[in-house]
Short mmCIF file of C-alpha atoms and ligand atoms in Angstrom, two decimals:
data_model
loop_
_atom_site.label_atom_id
_atom_site.label_comp_id
_atom_site.label_asym_id
_atom_site.label_seq_id
_atom_site.Cartn_x
_atom_site.Cartn_y
_atom_site.Cartn_z
CA MET A 1 -9.12 16.06 11.92
CA ASN A 2 -9.39 19.28 13.36
CA HIS A 3 -8.03 21.67 15.72
CA ALA A 4 -10.06 20.73 18.36
CA ASP A 5 -8.27 17.76 19.29
CA THR A 6 -4.38 18.50 19.27
CA ILE A 7 -1.88 17.69 22.25
CA VAL A 8 0.11 20.54 24.19
CA VAL A 9 3.54 19.29 24.02
CA ARG A 10 6.82 20.46 25.60
CA VAL A 11 9.90 20.52 23.82
CA VAL A 12 12.85 18.14 25.99
CA ALA A 13 15.51 18.09 23.88
CA ILE A 14 16.83 19.78 20.34
CA GLU A 15 19.66 18.12 18.59
CA GLN A 16 21.47 19.62 15.23
CA VAL A 17 22.07 16.62 13.37
CA THR A 18 23.25 17.51 9.90
CA PRO A 19 23.95 21.65 8.75
CA GLN A 20 20.38 21.38 8.12
CA ILE A 21 18.32 18.99 9.85
CA LYS A 22 17.26 19.71 13.55
CA HIS A 23 15.95 17.11 15.99
CA PHE A 24 13.13 17.76 18.16
CA THR A 25 12.16 15.67 21.39
CA LEU A 26 8.48 16.21 22.34
CA ALA A 27 7.06 15.36 25.35
CA PRO A 28 3.10 15.77 26.35
CA ALA A 29 2.89 19.05 28.60
CA ALA A 30 0.56 17.10 30.57
CA GLY A 31 2.67 14.21 31.66
CA GLY A 32 2.01 11.18 30.91
CA ASN A 33 1.99 9.28 27.48
CA PHE A 34 1.38 9.90 23.69
CA PRO A 35 -0.89 7.91 21.86
CA ALA A 36 0.14 4.85 20.19
CA PHE A 37 1.29 4.71 16.48
CA SER A 38 2.81 2.59 14.04
CA GLY A 39 6.11 3.19 11.84
CA GLY A 40 5.56 5.56 9.16
CA SER A 41 2.91 7.89 11.11
CA HIS A 42 3.08 11.76 10.62
CA ILE A 43 1.99 14.30 13.45
CA ILE A 44 1.16 18.12 12.03
CA VAL A 45 3.05 20.53 14.13
CA VAL A 46 0.99 23.74 15.12
CA MET A 47 3.45 26.88 15.26
CA ARG A 48 1.71 30.27 16.79
CA GLY A 49 3.83 32.40 15.05
CA VAL A 50 3.36 36.30 16.12
CA ASN A 51 1.04 36.88 12.97
CA ARG A 52 0.68 33.52 11.49
CA ILE A 53 -0.15 30.00 12.10
CA HIS A 54 1.98 27.30 10.71
CA ARG A 55 0.71 23.57 10.57
CA ASN A 56 3.26 21.25 9.20
CA PRO A 57 3.18 17.58 8.70
CA TYR A 58 6.87 15.73 10.38
CA SER A 59 6.79 11.62 10.31
CA LEU A 60 7.15 10.37 13.76
CA MET A 61 11.08 9.06 14.12
CA SER A 62 10.92 7.73 17.45
CA SER A 63 10.31 4.10 18.44
CA PRO A 64 6.43 3.19 18.74
CA GLY A 65 7.44 1.04 21.79
CA GLN A 66 8.14 4.10 23.43
CA LEU A 67 5.45 6.77 24.02
CA GLU A 68 6.79 8.91 26.78
CA THR A 69 8.48 11.30 23.85
CA TYR A 70 7.59 11.80 20.34
CA GLU A 71 10.53 12.77 17.96
CA VAL A 72 10.42 14.45 14.62
CA SER A 73 13.37 15.69 12.60
CA VAL A 74 12.83 19.45 10.62
CA ARG A 75 14.95 20.19 7.10
CA ARG A 76 15.50 23.52 6.94
CA MET A 77 13.92 24.53 3.82
CA GLU A 78 15.59 27.18 1.76
CA GLN A 79 12.35 28.47 0.05
CA SER A 80 10.57 27.92 3.32
CA ARG A 81 7.43 29.46 3.72
CA GLY A 82 8.08 29.62 7.34
CA GLY A 83 7.17 26.45 9.09
CA SER A 84 10.86 24.85 8.80
CA HIS A 85 12.18 28.06 10.07
CA PHE A 86 10.28 28.49 12.34
CA MET A 87 11.20 25.47 13.90
CA HIS A 88 14.91 26.08 13.37
CA ASP A 89 15.11 29.59 14.49
CA GLN A 90 12.39 30.15 17.43
CA VAL A 91 11.54 26.85 18.91
CA GLN A 92 13.94 26.23 22.09
CA VAL A 93 14.07 23.30 24.93
CA GLY A 94 11.34 24.16 27.10
CA ASN A 95 8.95 25.87 24.65
CA GLU A 96 5.23 24.47 23.95
CA LEU A 97 3.45 23.56 20.67
CA GLU A 98 0.79 21.96 19.60
CA ILE A 99 0.44 18.77 17.57
CA ALA A 100 -2.39 16.60 16.18
CA HIS A 101 -2.67 12.84 16.45
CA PRO A 102 -0.63 11.15 14.56
CA VAL A 103 -1.86 9.69 11.66
CA ASN A 104 -0.40 6.29 9.30
CA LEU A 105 -0.33 7.18 5.48
CA PHE A 106 2.55 5.43 5.22
CA PRO A 107 2.23 1.70 6.64
CA LEU A 108 4.18 -1.38 6.17
CA ASP A 109 2.43 -4.11 4.50
CA LYS A 110 1.12 -6.30 7.39
CA ILE A 111 1.94 -9.73 5.47
CA ALA A 112 5.02 -8.65 3.25
CA ARG A 113 7.72 -10.99 2.89
CA LYS A 114 10.54 -8.55 2.57
CA HIS A 115 10.46 -5.23 2.91
CA LEU A 116 12.94 -2.61 0.64
CA LEU A 117 13.10 0.74 1.98
CA ILE A 118 14.45 3.62 -0.04
CA ALA A 119 15.44 6.79 1.25
CA GLY A 120 16.28 9.84 0.21
CA GLY A 121 17.74 12.82 2.58
CA ILE A 122 15.23 13.76 5.23
CA GLY A 123 12.90 11.10 3.61
CA ILE A 124 14.74 8.70 6.18
CA THR A 125 12.56 10.18 8.88
CA PRO A 126 9.49 7.92 8.35
CA PHE A 127 11.67 4.59 7.98
CA MET A 128 13.27 5.49 11.66
CA ALA A 129 10.24 4.25 13.22
CA GLN A 130 9.51 1.59 10.84
CA LEU A 131 12.94 0.33 11.64
CA ALA A 132 12.07 -0.26 15.09
CA ASP A 133 9.04 -2.17 14.23
CA LEU A 134 10.68 -4.17 11.81
CA ARG A 135 13.57 -5.17 14.11
CA THR A 136 11.11 -7.19 16.15
CA ALA A 137 8.93 -8.56 13.02
CA GLY A 138 11.11 -11.18 11.89
CA VAL A 139 10.60 -10.63 8.25
CA PRO A 140 13.29 -9.53 6.38
CA TYR A 141 14.10 -6.01 5.22
CA GLU A 142 16.69 -3.48 3.99
CA LEU A 143 17.38 -0.14 3.78
CA HIS A 144 19.02 1.83 0.93
CA TYR A 145 19.96 5.43 2.23
CA ALA A 146 21.41 8.43 -0.38
CA THR A 147 22.10 11.58 0.84
CA ARG A 148 24.62 14.28 -0.20
CA SER A 149 28.10 13.57 1.77
CA PRO A 150 28.59 11.78 5.28
CA GLU A 151 28.17 14.86 6.79
CA HIS A 152 24.52 15.24 5.65
CA CYS A 153 23.61 11.59 6.41
CA ALA A 154 21.59 12.46 9.27
CA PHE A 155 21.59 9.50 11.56
CA GLY A 156 23.89 7.39 9.45
CA GLY A 157 26.01 6.38 12.81
CA LEU A 158 22.87 5.41 14.52
CA LEU A 159 21.32 2.97 11.74
CA SER A 160 24.95 1.33 11.14
CA GLU A 161 24.84 0.82 14.54
CA ARG A 162 21.41 -0.82 15.18
CA GLU A 163 20.99 -2.43 11.75
CA PRO A 164 24.64 -4.11 11.12
CA GLY A 165 24.27 -5.55 7.67
CA ARG A 166 20.88 -4.13 6.76
CA VAL A 167 21.94 -1.05 5.79
CA GLN A 168 23.50 0.51 2.71
CA LYS A 169 24.50 4.00 2.76
CA TYR A 170 25.37 5.93 -0.74
CA TYR A 171 26.80 9.49 -1.23
CA ASP A 172 26.44 11.68 -3.89
CA CYS A 173 29.73 13.51 -3.08
CA THR A 174 31.53 10.54 -3.95
CA GLY A 175 29.28 9.47 -7.05
CA GLU A 176 27.52 6.75 -5.62
CA LEU A 177 24.09 5.77 -6.95
CA ILE A 178 21.62 3.58 -5.76
CA ASP A 179 21.10 0.86 -8.38
CA PHE A 180 17.16 0.83 -9.01
CA GLU A 181 17.17 -1.67 -11.43
CA GLY A 182 19.60 -4.18 -9.72
CA LEU A 183 17.65 -3.67 -6.76
CA LEU A 184 14.31 -4.09 -7.97
CA SER A 185 14.84 -7.02 -10.28
CA ASN A 186 15.96 -9.49 -8.18
CA GLN A 187 13.52 -9.26 -5.24
CA PRO A 188 11.87 -12.34 -3.80
CA LEU A 189 8.06 -12.73 -4.43
CA GLY A 190 6.37 -11.09 -1.79
CA THR A 191 8.36 -8.31 -1.43
CA HIS A 192 7.21 -4.45 -0.81
CA VAL A 193 9.29 -1.30 -1.64
CA TYR A 194 8.81 2.07 0.29
CA VAL A 195 10.36 4.90 -0.81
CA CYS A 196 10.48 8.47 0.66
CA GLY A 197 12.76 11.22 -0.65
CA PRO A 198 12.95 13.91 -3.06
CA ALA A 199 10.53 13.54 -6.26
CA PRO A 200 12.86 12.59 -8.98
CA MET A 201 14.05 9.70 -6.56
CA ILE A 202 10.22 8.68 -5.93
CA GLU A 203 9.33 9.04 -9.66
CA LYS A 204 12.60 6.66 -10.68
CA VAL A 205 11.96 4.05 -7.85
CA VAL A 206 8.36 3.99 -8.99
CA ALA A 207 8.77 3.93 -12.67
CA THR A 208 11.62 1.37 -12.38
CA ALA A 209 9.44 -1.01 -9.85
CA ARG A 210 6.87 -1.10 -12.34
CA GLU A 211 8.84 -1.45 -15.46
CA ARG A 212 10.11 -4.74 -13.43
CA GLY A 213 6.98 -6.02 -12.96
CA TRP A 214 6.02 -4.77 -9.85
CA PRO A 215 2.23 -4.50 -9.21
CA ASP A 216 1.42 -1.48 -7.90
CA SER A 217 -0.18 -2.95 -4.39
CA HIS A 218 3.62 -3.72 -3.77
CA ILE A 219 4.60 0.10 -4.47
CA HIS A 220 4.42 2.49 -1.67
CA TRP A 221 5.83 6.14 -1.45
CA GLU A 222 5.71 9.02 0.81
CA GLN A 223 6.30 12.66 -0.58
CA PHE A 224 4.78 15.43 1.43
CA SER A 225 5.01 18.52 -0.88
CA ALA A 226 5.30 21.95 1.03
CA PRO A 227 2.92 24.42 -0.57
CA PRO A 228 4.93 26.16 -3.10
CA VAL A 229 4.87 29.86 -2.67
CA GLY A 230 2.52 31.16 -5.85
CA ASP A 231 1.28 34.54 -6.88
CA ALA A 232 -1.38 36.26 -4.70
CA PHE A 233 -5.45 35.99 -5.55
CA ASP A 234 -8.76 36.55 -3.69
CA VAL A 235 -10.80 32.98 -2.95
CA TYR A 236 -14.67 33.75 -2.48
CA LEU A 237 -16.27 31.26 -0.13
CA ALA A 238 -19.56 30.67 -1.18
CA ARG A 239 -21.13 29.03 1.52
CA SER A 240 -19.73 31.17 4.50
CA SER A 241 -19.96 34.58 2.16
CA LEU A 242 -16.54 35.50 2.86
CA LYS A 243 -13.70 36.83 0.59
CA VAL A 244 -10.20 35.69 1.81
CA HIS A 245 -6.98 37.04 0.34
CA VAL A 246 -4.57 34.59 -0.42
CA VAL A 247 -0.40 36.16 -0.13
CA PRO A 248 1.93 34.44 -2.51
CA ASP A 249 3.84 32.80 0.59
CA GLN A 250 0.58 31.38 2.10
CA SER A 251 -0.99 28.43 1.22
CA LEU A 252 -4.96 28.68 0.39
CA LEU A 253 -5.19 26.16 3.32
CA GLU A 254 -3.82 28.16 5.31
CA SER A 255 -5.65 31.74 4.52
CA ILE A 256 -9.11 29.69 4.62
CA GLU A 257 -8.29 28.74 8.18
CA ALA A 258 -6.93 32.25 9.30
CA ALA A 259 -10.32 33.68 8.22
CA GLY A 260 -12.15 31.42 10.34
CA VAL A 261 -13.11 28.65 8.49
CA GLU A 262 -12.08 24.88 8.75
CA VAL A 263 -11.58 22.61 6.13
CA PRO A 264 -10.66 18.93 7.20
CA TYR A 265 -7.22 17.63 6.51
CA LEU A 266 -5.09 14.99 7.89
CA CYS A 267 -1.51 15.25 5.61
CA ARG A 268 -1.50 18.96 4.60
CA GLY A 269 0.81 17.85 1.76
CA GLY A 270 -1.35 16.76 -1.12
CA VAL A 271 -1.32 12.80 0.05
CA CYS A 272 -4.40 12.17 1.74
CA GLY A 273 -7.20 13.56 -0.07
CA PHE A 274 -8.92 15.16 2.99
CA CYS A 275 -8.89 18.73 2.30
CA ARG A 276 -10.46 17.96 -1.43
CA THR A 277 -12.76 21.39 -2.04
CA LYS A 278 -15.47 21.89 -4.76
CA VAL A 279 -14.44 24.66 -6.85
CA VAL A 280 -17.78 26.62 -8.03
CA GLU A 281 -16.13 29.11 -10.36
CA VAL A 282 -12.49 30.34 -11.57
CA ASP A 283 -11.59 32.89 -13.92
CA GLY A 284 -7.80 31.75 -14.37
CA THR A 285 -6.36 28.51 -14.01
CA LEU A 286 -5.99 26.27 -11.13
CA VAL A 287 -2.60 25.27 -9.94
CA HIS A 288 -2.21 21.79 -9.07
CA ASN A 289 0.04 20.63 -6.72
CA ASP A 290 -1.15 17.53 -5.08
CA HIS A 291 -0.41 13.68 -5.20
CA PHE A 292 -4.21 12.89 -5.07
CA LEU A 293 -6.03 13.91 -8.00
CA SER A 294 -5.82 12.46 -11.00
CA ASP A 295 -4.89 13.56 -14.16
CA GLU A 296 -8.26 13.94 -15.56
CA GLU A 297 -9.65 15.43 -12.25
CA LYS A 298 -6.89 17.78 -12.44
CA ALA A 299 -7.80 18.71 -16.13
CA SER A 300 -11.55 19.09 -15.26
CA GLY A 301 -10.88 21.99 -12.94
CA LYS A 302 -13.65 20.76 -10.47
CA THR A 303 -12.03 19.92 -7.11
CA ILE A 304 -8.62 21.74 -5.57
CA MET A 305 -6.76 20.36 -2.84
CA PRO A 306 -6.16 23.88 -0.80
CA CYS A 307 -3.27 22.39 1.52
CA VAL A 308 -0.97 22.55 -1.29
CA SER A 309 -2.37 23.95 -4.59
CA ARG A 310 -3.38 27.49 -5.58
CA ALA A 311 -4.94 29.19 -8.65
CA ARG A 312 -3.51 31.83 -11.22
CA CYS A 313 -6.36 33.87 -11.52
CA SER A 314 -8.38 37.11 -10.02
CA LYS A 315 -10.98 35.21 -8.65
CA LEU A 316 -11.71 31.87 -7.22
CA VAL A 317 -15.32 30.44 -5.92
CA LEU A 318 -14.82 27.48 -3.81
CA ASP A 319 -17.91 25.74 -2.53
CA LEU A 320 -16.94 26.19 1.47
CA MET B 1 -32.00 -22.34 2.10
CA LEU B 2 -28.54 -21.66 1.11
CA ILE B 3 -27.25 -18.84 2.37
CA THR B 4 -26.11 -16.41 -0.43
CA GLY B 5 -24.85 -12.59 -1.30
CA ILE B 6 -22.03 -13.26 1.07
CA LYS B 7 -19.44 -11.07 -0.15
CA SER B 8 -16.15 -13.60 0.15
CA LYS B 9 -17.14 -15.56 -1.95
CA PRO B 10 -14.22 -15.14 -4.98
CA VAL B 11 -14.97 -13.61 -8.09
CA TYR B 12 -13.07 -15.06 -11.27
CA ALA B 13 -12.82 -13.75 -14.80
CA PRO B 14 -11.72 -14.99 -17.79
CA LEU B 15 -7.95 -15.07 -18.15
CA GLN B 16 -6.16 -12.36 -19.79
CA PRO B 17 -2.37 -11.58 -20.36
CA ASP B 18 -0.61 -9.23 -18.26
CA LEU B 19 1.64 -7.67 -19.99
CA ARG B 20 3.60 -5.89 -17.36
CA GLY B 21 4.45 -9.05 -15.75
CA ARG B 22 8.04 -10.04 -16.37
CA TYR B 23 7.49 -13.61 -15.66
CA HIS B 24 4.41 -15.84 -15.72
CA LEU B 25 3.76 -19.10 -13.92
CA MET B 26 0.45 -21.06 -15.44
CA VAL B 27 -1.33 -23.47 -12.83
CA GLY B 28 -3.99 -25.34 -14.47
CA HIS B 29 -6.10 -28.56 -13.54
CA GLY B 30 -7.98 -30.68 -16.10
CA VAL B 31 -10.75 -28.29 -18.04
CA GLY B 32 -8.27 -25.37 -16.88
CA GLY B 33 -6.21 -26.70 -19.51
CA GLU B 34 -8.04 -24.67 -22.18
CA PRO B 35 -8.17 -21.17 -20.70
CA LEU B 36 -4.66 -21.68 -19.75
CA LEU B 37 -3.75 -22.42 -23.59
CA ARG B 38 -5.86 -19.67 -24.83
CA VAL B 39 -4.19 -17.02 -22.34
CA LEU B 40 -0.47 -18.58 -23.50
CA GLY B 41 -1.47 -17.88 -27.47
CA ASP B 42 -2.47 -14.38 -26.38
CA LEU B 43 0.47 -13.80 -24.58
CA GLN B 44 2.39 -15.10 -26.94
CA THR B 45 1.32 -12.93 -29.80
CA ALA B 46 1.43 -10.11 -27.47
CA ALA B 47 4.88 -10.43 -26.28
CA PRO B 48 6.57 -13.17 -28.51
CA SER B 49 9.27 -13.38 -26.38
CA SER B 50 7.83 -13.98 -23.28
CA GLY B 51 7.91 -17.69 -23.59
CA ALA B 52 11.53 -17.67 -22.39
CA HIS B 53 10.06 -16.48 -18.72
CA THR B 54 6.85 -18.72 -18.81
CA GLN B 55 5.85 -21.90 -16.71
CA ILE B 56 3.44 -24.26 -16.67
CA LEU B 57 2.49 -26.24 -14.01
CA TYR B 58 -0.70 -28.57 -14.98
CA VAL B 59 -2.66 -31.58 -13.52
CA THR B 60 -4.29 -34.01 -16.45
CA ASP B 61 -7.37 -35.35 -15.58
CA ALA B 62 -10.04 -37.34 -16.95
CA ALA B 63 -12.37 -34.31 -17.42
CA ALA B 64 -9.55 -32.89 -19.97
CA ALA B 65 -9.39 -34.18 -23.80
CA ASP B 66 -6.23 -35.73 -24.47
CA SER B 67 -5.30 -32.74 -27.16
CA ILE B 68 -5.32 -30.68 -24.41
CA THR B 69 -2.84 -32.22 -22.59
CA GLY B 70 -0.78 -32.61 -25.95
CA GLN B 71 -1.28 -29.19 -26.57
CA ILE B 72 0.25 -27.96 -22.96
CA ARG B 73 3.00 -30.56 -23.55
CA ALA B 74 4.02 -28.92 -26.19
CA ALA B 75 4.07 -25.63 -25.31
CA LYS B 76 6.79 -23.51 -26.43
CA VAL B 77 7.75 -21.65 -23.06
CA ALA B 78 10.83 -22.13 -20.66
CA ASN B 79 9.04 -25.21 -18.29
CA VAL B 80 6.36 -27.25 -18.35
CA ARG B 81 5.41 -29.68 -15.90
CA LEU B 82 2.35 -32.18 -15.95
CA PHE B 83 1.01 -34.04 -12.82
CA GLU B 84 -1.54 -36.72 -12.09
CA ARG B 85 -2.64 -35.51 -8.40
CA GLY B 86 -3.58 -31.85 -7.19
CA ASP B 87 -1.27 -32.53 -4.22
CA GLU B 88 1.55 -33.23 -6.65
CA LEU B 89 0.78 -30.09 -8.37
CA LEU B 90 0.59 -27.98 -5.27
CA ALA B 91 3.93 -29.01 -3.57
CA ALA B 92 5.54 -28.16 -6.84
CA PHE B 93 3.64 -24.80 -7.21
CA GLN B 94 5.13 -24.11 -3.45
CA ALA B 95 8.68 -24.82 -4.37
CA VAL B 96 8.22 -22.64 -7.65
CA LEU B 97 6.99 -19.63 -5.55
CA ALA B 98 9.60 -20.25 -3.04
CA GLY B 99 12.39 -19.46 -5.72
CA SER B 100 10.17 -16.58 -8.12
CA LEU B 101 11.05 -12.73 -8.04
CA MET B 102 8.80 -9.66 -7.85
CA GLY B 103 7.51 -9.15 -11.67
CA THR B 104 6.17 -12.32 -11.41
CA ARG B 105 2.18 -12.95 -12.49
CA LEU B 106 0.17 -15.75 -11.87
CA TYR B 107 -2.85 -17.52 -13.89
CA VAL B 108 -4.70 -20.15 -12.60
CA ALA B 109 -7.66 -21.96 -14.06
CA GLY B 110 -9.57 -25.34 -13.09
CA PRO B 111 -12.35 -26.24 -10.73
CA GLU B 112 -13.27 -23.82 -8.25
CA SER B 113 -11.99 -26.25 -5.55
CA PHE B 114 -8.66 -26.51 -6.97
CA MET B 115 -8.32 -22.93 -7.22
CA GLY B 116 -8.80 -22.32 -3.92
CA LEU B 117 -6.12 -24.23 -2.62
CA VAL B 118 -3.72 -22.50 -5.04
CA MET B 119 -5.00 -19.32 -3.85
CA ARG B 120 -3.96 -20.36 -0.26
CA ILE B 121 -0.48 -21.16 -1.19
CA ALA B 122 -0.50 -17.54 -3.12
CA LEU B 123 -1.40 -16.10 -0.47
CA GLN B 124 1.48 -17.25 1.55
CA PHE B 125 3.56 -15.74 -0.54
CA ASN B 126 1.54 -12.55 -0.38
CA LEU B 127 0.54 -12.25 -4.08
CA ASN B 128 -2.04 -9.91 -4.16
CA LYS B 129 -5.28 -9.19 -6.36
CA ASP B 130 -3.07 -7.05 -8.98
CA GLU B 131 -0.64 -10.21 -9.62
CA ILE B 132 -3.51 -12.99 -10.10
CA ARG B 133 -5.48 -13.81 -13.10
CA ALA B 134 -8.00 -16.83 -12.36
CA GLU B 135 -10.82 -18.32 -14.23
CA GLU B 136 -12.98 -21.16 -12.80
CA CYS B 137 -14.14 -23.65 -14.92
CA GLY B 138 -15.45 -27.03 -15.12
CA THR B 139 -17.22 -28.33 -11.87
CA LEU B 140 -18.61 -25.75 -9.24
CA ALA B 141 -18.26 -28.63 -6.77
CA ARG B 142 -17.12 -27.14 -3.37
CA ARG B 143 -14.46 -28.22 -0.72
CA VAL B 144 -17.16 -27.52 2.49
CA TYR B 145 -15.23 -26.94 5.72
CA CYS B 146 -16.72 -28.47 9.07
CA ILE B 147 -17.28 -25.68 11.60
CA HIS B 148 -18.26 -28.02 14.15
CA CYS B 149 -15.47 -31.03 13.64
CA CYS B 150 -13.11 -28.82 11.68
CA SER B 151 -12.38 -31.46 8.30
CA ALA B 152 -12.81 -30.67 4.90
CA THR B 153 -15.06 -32.67 2.32
CA GLU B 154 -14.12 -32.58 -1.30
CA ASN B 155 -16.21 -32.23 -4.61
CA VAL B 156 -19.72 -31.15 -2.58
CA ARG B 157 -22.58 -30.77 -5.05
CA THR B 158 -25.09 -30.33 -2.69
CA ASN B 159 -26.76 -27.30 -0.66
CA ILE B 160 -26.55 -29.97 1.99
CA THR B 161 -23.87 -32.48 2.51
CA GLN B 162 -22.90 -35.04 5.47
CA CYS B 163 -20.01 -34.58 6.78
CA GLY B 164 -17.41 -37.28 7.89
CA CYS B 165 -18.56 -36.82 11.41
CA GLY B 166 -21.94 -37.38 10.53
CA ARG B 167 -23.45 -33.89 11.06
CA TRP B 168 -25.61 -32.67 8.21
CA LEU B 169 -24.32 -29.41 6.93
CA VAL B 170 -25.47 -26.61 5.17
CA VAL B 171 -23.22 -24.85 2.56
CA ARG B 172 -22.84 -21.33 2.80
CA ASP B 173 -21.81 -19.00 0.37
CA HIS B 174 -19.00 -17.79 3.06
CA TYR B 175 -15.60 -18.59 1.72
CA SER B 176 -12.33 -18.48 3.64
CA ARG B 177 -9.00 -18.07 1.53
CA ARG B 178 -7.57 -19.05 4.54
CA LEU B 179 -9.07 -22.71 4.52
CA ALA B 180 -9.59 -22.59 0.91
CA ALA B 181 -13.06 -23.84 1.71
CA TYR B 182 -16.77 -22.51 2.13
CA MET B 183 -18.40 -22.94 5.33
CA GLY B 184 -20.57 -25.79 6.32
CA VAL B 185 -22.97 -25.47 9.12
CA MET B 186 -24.98 -28.10 11.15
CA VAL B 187 -28.67 -27.44 9.17
CA ASP B 188 -30.73 -29.65 11.55
CA ALA B 189 -29.33 -28.47 15.43
CA GLU B 190 -32.91 -27.29 16.42
CA ALA B 191 -34.83 -30.42 14.80
CA PRO B 192 -32.39 -33.40 14.65
CA GLY B 193 -33.04 -35.24 11.30
CA GLU B 194 -35.05 -32.52 9.95
CA LEU B 195 -33.53 -32.18 6.57
CA PRO B 196 -34.83 -29.45 3.83
CA PRO B 197 -34.93 -30.75 0.57
CA VAL B 198 -31.49 -31.70 -0.77
CA LYS B 199 -30.52 -30.43 -4.36
CA GLU B 200 -27.81 -30.42 -6.70
CA VAL B 201 -26.77 -26.93 -6.98
CA PHE B 202 -22.69 -26.32 -7.45
CA LEU B 203 -22.12 -28.54 -11.04
S1 FES C 401 -4.61 17.57 3.69
FE1 FES C 401 -4.27 16.03 3.05
S2 FES C 401 -4.32 16.58 0.44
FE2 FES C 401 -4.86 18.07 1.71
#
């Protein structure tokens, strides 16, 4: 996916749903309907700041059956490199933004006999659209949703209303924890588990499911990493004969794009593998932050996912 | 004119225990008893307490030695059920799957056409490749689906076979998991009665 095929959208509503989460409703600026999508899809929102372009992935939350608008929720990240702050502080109703077409890296299994959804905090977002699909699918499902407190439980009321008896909420403040062991020990054959939330939650669910004998083909997780802040370094693009400086709060991918070189991407969160780039030379260490490369590939130092990874070095040479 | 090289032909491999599973369900027919006993032995050596979570469903037939049946009957597992007919086993198998939990591994051994019928049920329960181990043994005789009259002929050993509808079919390597059968296509549609040599190929 590249930058040419974006859709210009107008922000038609903004709602503060929790102290940290804002919910945005977008409509195509040119009128008409958005492209169809399936639950679990995300879009990349392109934000043109004063001297920076941010491109952040957000899960679509609206119902796939309704294409007049798309909805996304954005959590204000404490250590934002700007994208979430831009959405929270700059974007107003009536503004225009660009988005890339939806891509689904977290689809529901089509022949599952039961769906078990587990969400933590902002990880509820991909499930909102999946639930819209599930309500009409006729396959059993249940959602377990953990948040800090009722105040932080985005869409909690809406979920209880739409999914009577199928949603269970857990609040950290009252010490309620999801019983992963119990939950994953008693599911009928043909169940698929989906988890989206903070990294420790995903790790716990995946490890517990495996330990309870679940095969990998029934375990699904989604976690978009935000590119972490790191040290500044220089990158040389061998084929383009360019030298690019990467500042601490800009990702490698963003820096390369700012220099006018395009790298294919889908997720910008270290998940899809599209931005995979060959490393020609590095005089220090690569800092891998993706969930795509295997441990061996990371250790070999031959490839890097520039959307989330960087280097601790003075010189990195990439095959771009 | 056997049409080969078609990817849908199932792939089978010698049974290995999958120690990541919590429950083990072993299903076999006739000569499939031997590989089941072998994998059961391997499983119990590697995980001595696994017997409490293991079940065996087995169809006895003339092709298997009595000693195999005896050993299966005596296996130290939670449940052993012997059947005289494949369809009885399939009905029981379906009922067992309906009550099974995630974490179950399926081991299947027997003639290919039996395996296909087992796999078809497993598919209905959304068992994926990483939950099933299958070893084909015994006859390669195929279950052939006539694409013209939509009926299946069991135990086909030849490249060309006559369907109950009277048509002569060439047996393709195109396998349908949903129908648990190989596709049979009319062979003499252009020149009725002109058949290529009929050979025993699925032995
Ligand atoms: S864009 Fe998906 S891994 Fe980098």
